[in-house]
Amino acid sequence: DRTAGYFIHPDKDYEKVGEVNEVCFVEGLVRFRGNWILYYGTADSRIAAAVSTD
C-alpha cells in the first residue's frame, strides 16, 4: 500500500536547488552496525543520507 503523505520531502537548501528543484528520491536503505541508513538523491544533483538508530 502507498502512504497517504510523502516519505521524504525537500527541506534543506541543497535539497531544494539543483538540476531539478524541490526533489528528493530514495536510492537505497541499508542496515549497518545497528543503524538504518537511507540514501537519497537531492535536487537531482547530490546524494544524502538519513540515519535512524532505532
Phi, psi and omega in degrees: 000149177274154177282158179285330181238189180283143176283315173225156178211155180297129181228316182273159181304317182290346175271341185264332186236127179177210179300317176233109185291152174059046182225133168229141179213139183290135177253320182186159179227126180227152173260124182219118179050045177083359179248150169265131178239120178256116176267135182215150177274147181232125177051028180054030179224343182218167172239134180236173179223140173244136185241134174242131180266004179273000000 
